[in-house]
């Protein structure tokens, strides 16, 4: 079992000193990875339904700070050596895939191959409107962007032809030191599960009820088999709903039973001074697991 920290780049750890403190303490405690969330802007008074809260709205205020996930990860990467750097998730269809491929490969190279791309399609139509990016068709564009980025990461002189992205004979340097960057598909829908089975290195069903997990995992498995892939190679990352270390211990066992290979613990659980509580968590759970 692998353990990660979720929601790492927002309050209370969005600032420079706080972020470094969280990342270094998590690394020292034995956490495998640290994961950031993503919103470029949150338009005031949005009407899109937030899918991860019964109210259909963010639990926090609209003007909550969302530091850029890749820049935040790059900042804390310099202070760490082993903890992996994940986006949980990055809204891929809002970005130019060629530019994004370079940004991710650069961060992966500078950090010694520690990058994990958690990729999602997004839910906030008003944010897409503010960026001048189409909301409709974002699932197709996400899949095409992932294929285009993998071409740039793996081919000596990359070419790709798609409906929304095309290039020929392009050098992308640096390329990821491990040959590519793992792509984990995030999302609570059946479409996300099918996408993970077809093209994902992992699946992250964020914010779903525990009862919904087995059917989604079955969709991942069947989609992988239909695509000629081995389902056992697809990692399953799940988020814990725990608010204390004691609750997390029980929750981890439940997630293991559902097939999780990685559990993400919300950063806010560890408070403003994360060192002691992270160390306790590492000693009581990560070590013996």
Tab-separated table of C-alpha atoms in Angstrom:
chain	number	residue	atom	x	y	z
A	1	UNK	CA	0.000	0.000	0.000
A	2	UNK	CA	1.189	3.490	-0.924
A	3	UNK	CA	0.206	6.617	0.984
A	4	UNK	CA	-0.093	10.163	-0.291
A	5	UNK	CA	-1.183	13.616	0.838
A	6	UNK	CA	-4.172	15.157	-0.962
A	7	UNK	CA	-5.215	18.824	-1.334
A	8	UNK	CA	-1.644	19.801	-0.597
A	9	UNK	CA	-1.501	23.183	-2.359
A	10	UNK	CA	-4.489	24.842	-0.690
A	11	UNK	CA	-5.088	26.170	2.814
A	12	UNK	CA	-3.410	25.725	5.209
A	13	UNK	CA	-0.372	24.703	3.128
A	14	UNK	CA	-0.679	26.838	-0.004
A	15	UNK	CA	2.058	29.286	1.023
A	16	UNK	CA	5.790	28.797	0.422
A	17	UNK	CA	6.956	28.014	3.953
A	18	UNK	CA	3.853	25.990	4.750
A	19	UNK	CA	4.117	23.968	1.553
A	20	UNK	CA	7.759	23.081	2.106
A	21	UNK	CA	7.004	22.174	5.725
A	22	UNK	CA	4.232	19.797	4.635
A	23	UNK	CA	6.251	18.179	1.844
A	24	UNK	CA	9.402	17.624	3.886
A	25	UNK	CA	7.459	16.315	6.889
A	26	UNK	CA	5.456	13.939	4.682
A	27	UNK	CA	8.622	12.653	3.044
A	28	UNK	CA	10.277	12.098	6.426
A	29	UNK	CA	7.190	10.216	7.657
A	30	UNK	CA	7.294	7.789	4.732
A	31	UNK	CA	4.577	9.157	2.471
A	32	UNK	CA	5.093	8.109	-1.142
A	33	UNK	CA	3.463	11.091	-2.841
A	34	UNK	CA	1.917	14.532	-2.502
A	35	UNK	CA	-1.020	15.680	-4.682
A	36	UNK	CA	-2.283	19.085	-5.741
A	37	UNK	CA	-5.693	20.346	-6.893
A	38	UNK	CA	-6.441	22.687	-9.767
A	39	UNK	CA	-8.613	25.670	-10.611
A	40	UNK	CA	-7.304	28.575	-12.657
A	41	UNK	CA	-10.225	30.795	-11.671
A	42	UNK	CA	-13.552	30.330	-9.881
A	43	UNK	CA	-16.155	32.653	-11.395
A	44	UNK	CA	-18.343	34.301	-8.745
A	45	UNK	CA	-21.909	33.037	-8.575
A	46	UNK	CA	-21.246	30.005	-10.796
A	47	UNK	CA	-24.265	27.800	-11.570
A	48	UNK	CA	-22.443	24.594	-12.549
A	49	UNK	CA	-23.064	21.799	-10.058
A	50	UNK	CA	-20.037	20.830	-7.961
A	51	UNK	CA	-20.242	17.002	-8.028
A	52	UNK	CA	-18.434	16.301	-4.749
A	53	UNK	CA	-20.781	17.925	-2.232
A	54	UNK	CA	-24.528	17.351	-1.736
A	55	UNK	CA	-25.078	21.102	-1.901
A	56	UNK	CA	-23.674	21.248	-5.435
A	57	UNK	CA	-21.320	24.022	-4.297
A	58	UNK	CA	-17.790	24.237	-2.967
A	59	UNK	CA	-17.790	23.681	0.776
A	60	UNK	CA	-15.358	26.615	1.025
A	61	UNK	CA	-15.780	30.187	-0.177
A	62	UNK	CA	-15.546	31.066	-3.877
A	63	UNK	CA	-12.436	33.230	-3.410
A	64	UNK	CA	-10.395	30.400	-1.876
A	65	UNK	CA	-6.780	30.434	-3.092
A	66	UNK	CA	-5.802	27.774	-5.644
A	67	UNK	CA	-2.047	28.152	-6.283
A	68	UNK	CA	-1.034	26.744	-9.658
A	69	UNK	CA	-0.499	23.008	-9.048
A	70	UNK	CA	2.628	22.570	-11.173
A	71	UNK	CA	4.376	25.699	-9.920
A	72	UNK	CA	3.569	24.718	-6.322
A	73	UNK	CA	4.960	21.217	-6.912
A	74	UNK	CA	8.088	22.645	-8.504
A	75	UNK	CA	8.593	24.870	-5.467
A	76	UNK	CA	8.389	22.034	-2.941
A	77	UNK	CA	10.335	19.640	-5.179
A	78	UNK	CA	13.551	21.545	-4.526
A	79	UNK	CA	13.234	20.826	-0.783
A	80	UNK	CA	12.551	17.097	-1.168
A	81	UNK	CA	14.304	14.129	-2.744
A	82	UNK	CA	12.017	11.084	-2.878
A	83	UNK	CA	8.358	12.024	-2.481
A	84	UNK	CA	6.472	11.764	-5.759
A	85	UNK	CA	4.693	14.808	-7.196
A	86	UNK	CA	1.090	14.252	-8.260
A	87	UNK	CA	-1.753	16.329	-9.617
A	88	UNK	CA	-5.051	15.204	-8.169
A	89	UNK	CA	-6.305	16.350	-10.593
A	90	UNK	CA	-5.093	18.683	-13.344
A	91	UNK	CA	-7.848	19.898	-15.681
A	92	UNK	CA	-6.165	18.811	-18.898
A	93	UNK	CA	-8.615	20.128	-21.550
A	94	UNK	CA	-8.101	23.698	-20.339
A	95	UNK	CA	-4.464	23.585	-21.462
A	96	UNK	CA	-2.503	23.382	-24.699
A	97	UNK	CA	-1.210	19.782	-24.669
A	98	UNK	CA	2.114	20.613	-26.324
A	99	UNK	CA	2.884	23.318	-23.754
A	100	UNK	CA	1.656	21.048	-20.945
A	101	UNK	CA	3.834	18.172	-22.163
A	102	UNK	CA	6.883	20.424	-21.892
A	103	UNK	CA	5.915	21.719	-18.441
A	104	UNK	CA	5.375	18.214	-17.077
A	105	UNK	CA	8.529	16.799	-18.651
A	106	UNK	CA	10.570	19.709	-17.294
A	107	UNK	CA	9.257	19.214	-13.762
A	108	UNK	CA	9.774	15.458	-14.061
A	109	UNK	CA	13.348	15.953	-15.237
A	110	UNK	CA	14.241	18.552	-12.604
A	111	UNK	CA	12.801	16.379	-9.827
A	112	UNK	CA	14.522	13.178	-10.921
A	113	UNK	CA	11.494	11.434	-12.424
A	114	UNK	CA	8.977	11.998	-9.624
A	115	UNK	CA	5.986	13.335	-11.605
A	116	UNK	CA	2.537	11.675	-11.734
A	117	UNK	CA	-0.133	13.300	-13.902
A	118	UNK	CA	-3.604	12.944	-12.452
A	119	UNK	CA	-5.789	14.015	-15.368
A	120	UNK	CA	-9.413	15.129	-15.252
A	121	UNK	CA	-11.904	16.798	-17.569
A	122	UNK	CA	-13.311	19.427	-15.172
A	123	UNK	CA	-16.857	20.328	-14.156
A	124	UNK	CA	-16.993	24.138	-13.919
A	125	UNK	CA	-18.342	25.409	-17.255
A	126	UNK	CA	-17.934	29.045	-16.219
A	127	UNK	CA	-14.205	28.502	-15.688
A	128	UNK	CA	-13.857	27.148	-19.232
A	129	UNK	CA	-15.792	30.175	-20.504
A	130	UNK	CA	-13.425	32.536	-18.685
A	131	UNK	CA	-10.460	30.777	-20.304
A	132	UNK	CA	-12.028	30.888	-23.767
A	133	UNK	CA	-11.924	27.083	-23.978
A	134	UNK	CA	-14.895	24.928	-25.090
A	135	UNK	CA	-16.576	22.985	-22.300
A	136	UNK	CA	-18.292	20.554	-24.634
A	137	UNK	CA	-16.100	17.810	-26.068
A	138	UNK	CA	-13.629	18.052	-23.200
A	139	UNK	CA	-13.492	14.278	-22.677
A	140	UNK	CA	-12.406	13.647	-26.247
A	141	UNK	CA	-9.878	16.474	-26.071
A	142	UNK	CA	-8.457	15.060	-22.835
A	143	UNK	CA	-7.849	11.646	-24.384
A	144	UNK	CA	-6.267	13.209	-27.447
A	145	UNK	CA	-4.089	15.463	-25.281
A	146	UNK	CA	-2.799	12.454	-23.320
A	147	UNK	CA	-1.954	10.609	-26.543
A	148	UNK	CA	-0.191	13.697	-27.937
A	149	UNK	CA	1.818	14.222	-24.735
A	150	UNK	CA	2.868	10.576	-24.656
A	151	UNK	CA	4.106	10.918	-28.235
A	152	UNK	CA	6.211	13.931	-27.263
A	153	UNK	CA	7.554	12.174	-24.159
A	154	UNK	CA	8.508	8.913	-25.867
A	155	UNK	CA	9.327	9.576	-29.515
A	156	UNK	CA	12.762	10.811	-30.564
A	157	UNK	CA	11.173	13.151	-33.103
A	158	UNK	CA	7.487	13.239	-32.326
A	159	UNK	CA	4.538	13.338	-34.690
A	160	UNK	CA	0.852	13.204	-33.883
A	161	UNK	CA	-2.300	13.699	-35.920
A	162	UNK	CA	-5.612	14.273	-34.163
A	163	UNK	CA	-8.848	16.183	-34.451
A	164	UNK	CA	-7.743	18.927	-32.055
A	165	UNK	CA	-3.939	18.548	-31.851
A	166	UNK	CA	-1.493	17.891	-34.680
A	167	UNK	CA	2.276	18.240	-35.070
A	168	UNK	CA	5.039	16.614	-37.064
A	169	UNK	CA	8.744	15.966	-36.494
A	170	UNK	CA	8.986	17.871	-33.214
A	171	UNK	CA	11.719	17.551	-30.616
A	172	UNK	CA	10.571	17.945	-27.026
A	173	UNK	CA	13.472	18.315	-24.624
A	174	UNK	CA	13.937	17.419	-21.879
A	175	UNK	CA	12.026	14.175	-22.109
A	176	UNK	CA	11.013	12.372	-18.916
A	177	UNK	CA	14.031	10.527	-17.469
A	178	UNK	CA	11.948	7.375	-16.949
A	179	UNK	CA	10.784	7.321	-20.563
A	180	UNK	CA	7.291	8.677	-19.874
A	181	UNK	CA	5.087	10.103	-17.097
A	182	UNK	CA	2.366	7.950	-15.494
A	183	UNK	CA	-1.133	9.214	-16.239
A	184	UNK	CA	-3.871	8.507	-13.699
A	185	UNK	CA	-7.414	9.247	-14.800
A	186	UNK	CA	-9.480	11.075	-12.205
A	187	UNK	CA	-13.256	11.216	-12.073
A	188	UNK	CA	-16.392	9.820	-10.487
A	189	UNK	CA	-18.271	8.946	-13.683
A	190	UNK	CA	-18.543	5.771	-15.730
A	191	UNK	CA	-16.941	7.674	-18.617
A	192	UNK	CA	-13.874	8.339	-16.458
A	193	UNK	CA	-13.707	4.669	-15.462
A	194	UNK	CA	-13.869	3.586	-19.108
A	195	UNK	CA	-11.170	6.121	-19.972
A	196	UNK	CA	-8.940	4.797	-17.195
A	197	UNK	CA	-9.338	1.262	-18.507
A	198	UNK	CA	-8.544	2.262	-22.082
A	199	UNK	CA	-5.608	4.595	-21.558
A	200	UNK	CA	-4.794	5.119	-17.871
A	201	UNK	CA	-1.854	3.963	-15.806
A	202	UNK	CA	-4.141	4.455	-12.823
A	203	UNK	CA	-7.640	5.413	-11.783
A	204	UNK	CA	-8.580	7.938	-9.085
A	205	UNK	CA	-12.349	7.868	-8.358
A	206	UNK	CA	-12.313	10.984	-6.225
A	207	UNK	CA	-15.186	11.683	-3.868
A	208	UNK	CA	-17.349	8.650	-4.651
A	209	UNK	CA	-19.398	6.717	-2.134
A	210	UNK	CA	-17.740	3.482	-1.106
A	211	UNK	CA	-20.650	1.472	-2.552
A	212	UNK	CA	-19.989	2.994	-5.982
A	213	UNK	CA	-16.361	1.863	-6.115
A	214	UNK	CA	-16.755	-1.845	-7.072
A	215	UNK	CA	-18.950	-1.108	-10.129
A	216	UNK	CA	-16.548	1.595	-11.309
A	217	UNK	CA	-13.533	-0.675	-10.818
A	218	UNK	CA	-15.339	-3.375	-12.784
A	219	UNK	CA	-15.839	-0.903	-15.632
A	220	UNK	CA	-12.108	-0.123	-15.534
A	221	UNK	CA	-11.291	-3.826	-15.690
A	222	UNK	CA	-13.680	-4.608	-18.554
A	223	UNK	CA	-12.582	-1.538	-20.529
A	224	UNK	CA	-8.928	-2.512	-20.115
A	225	UNK	CA	-9.596	-6.051	-21.301
A	226	UNK	CA	-11.546	-4.765	-24.310
A	227	UNK	CA	-8.558	-2.571	-25.187
A	228	UNK	CA	-6.176	-5.532	-24.921
A	229	UNK	CA	-4.624	-4.306	-21.681
A	230	UNK	CA	-3.874	-6.088	-18.416
A	231	UNK	CA	-6.218	-4.610	-15.757
A	232	UNK	CA	-3.847	-5.603	-12.953
A	233	UNK	CA	-1.340	-2.998	-14.155
A	234	UNK	CA	-3.776	-0.114	-13.492
A	235	UNK	CA	-3.302	1.402	-10.036
A	236	UNK	CA	-6.310	2.375	-7.927
A	237	UNK	CA	-5.859	5.542	-5.878
A	238	UNK	CA	-8.558	6.458	-3.372
A	239	UNK	CA	-9.065	9.345	-0.982
A	240	UNK	CA	-9.727	8.837	2.710
A	241	UNK	CA	-12.602	10.644	4.386
A	242	UNK	CA	-10.852	10.475	7.752
A	243	UNK	CA	-10.423	13.529	9.949
A	244	UNK	CA	-8.181	11.900	12.579
A	245	UNK	CA	-5.364	9.371	12.548
A	246	UNK	CA	-7.589	6.875	14.355
A	247	UNK	CA	-10.309	7.191	11.720
A	248	UNK	CA	-7.727	6.908	8.963
A	249	UNK	CA	-6.470	3.587	10.306
A	250	UNK	CA	-9.920	2.034	9.953
A	251	UNK	CA	-10.563	3.750	6.625
A	252	UNK	CA	-7.344	2.445	5.098
A	253	UNK	CA	-8.392	-1.125	5.870
A	254	UNK	CA	-11.741	-0.526	4.164
A	255	UNK	CA	-10.038	0.952	1.102
A	256	UNK	CA	-7.611	-1.958	0.913
A	257	UNK	CA	-10.586	-4.301	0.840
A	258	UNK	CA	-11.916	-2.366	-2.165
A	259	UNK	CA	-8.625	-2.898	-4.006
A	260	UNK	CA	-6.926	0.446	-3.423
A	261	UNK	CA	-3.186	0.448	-4.098
A	262	UNK	CA	-2.738	4.031	-2.862
A	263	UNK	CA	-4.625	5.994	-0.202
A	264	UNK	CA	-4.574	9.787	-0.093
A	265	UNK	CA	-5.007	11.543	3.234
A	266	UNK	CA	-6.254	15.175	3.196
A	267	UNK	CA	-3.503	17.597	4.151
A	268	UNK	CA	-5.832	19.564	6.427
A	269	UNK	CA	-5.982	16.563	8.773
A	270	UNK	CA	-2.438	17.343	9.870
A	271	UNK	CA	-3.052	20.946	10.928
A	272	UNK	CA	-0.758	23.936	10.802
A	273	UNK	CA	2.198	22.070	12.338
A	274	UNK	CA	2.170	18.786	10.392
A	275	UNK	CA	5.446	17.266	11.570
A	276	UNK	CA	4.331	15.473	14.762
A	277	UNK	CA	1.018	14.184	13.394
A	278	UNK	CA	2.584	13.028	10.134
A	279	UNK	CA	5.327	11.268	12.053
A	280	UNK	CA	2.745	9.556	14.236
A	281	UNK	CA	0.785	8.473	11.174
A	282	UNK	CA	3.926	7.088	9.585
A	283	UNK	CA	4.884	5.122	12.660
A	284	UNK	CA	1.416	3.721	13.351
A	285	UNK	CA	0.213	2.955	9.858
A	286	UNK	CA	2.647	3.398	6.993
A	287	UNK	CA	5.494	1.466	8.563
A	288	UNK	CA	3.620	-1.747	9.363
A	289	UNK	CA	1.393	-1.663	6.281
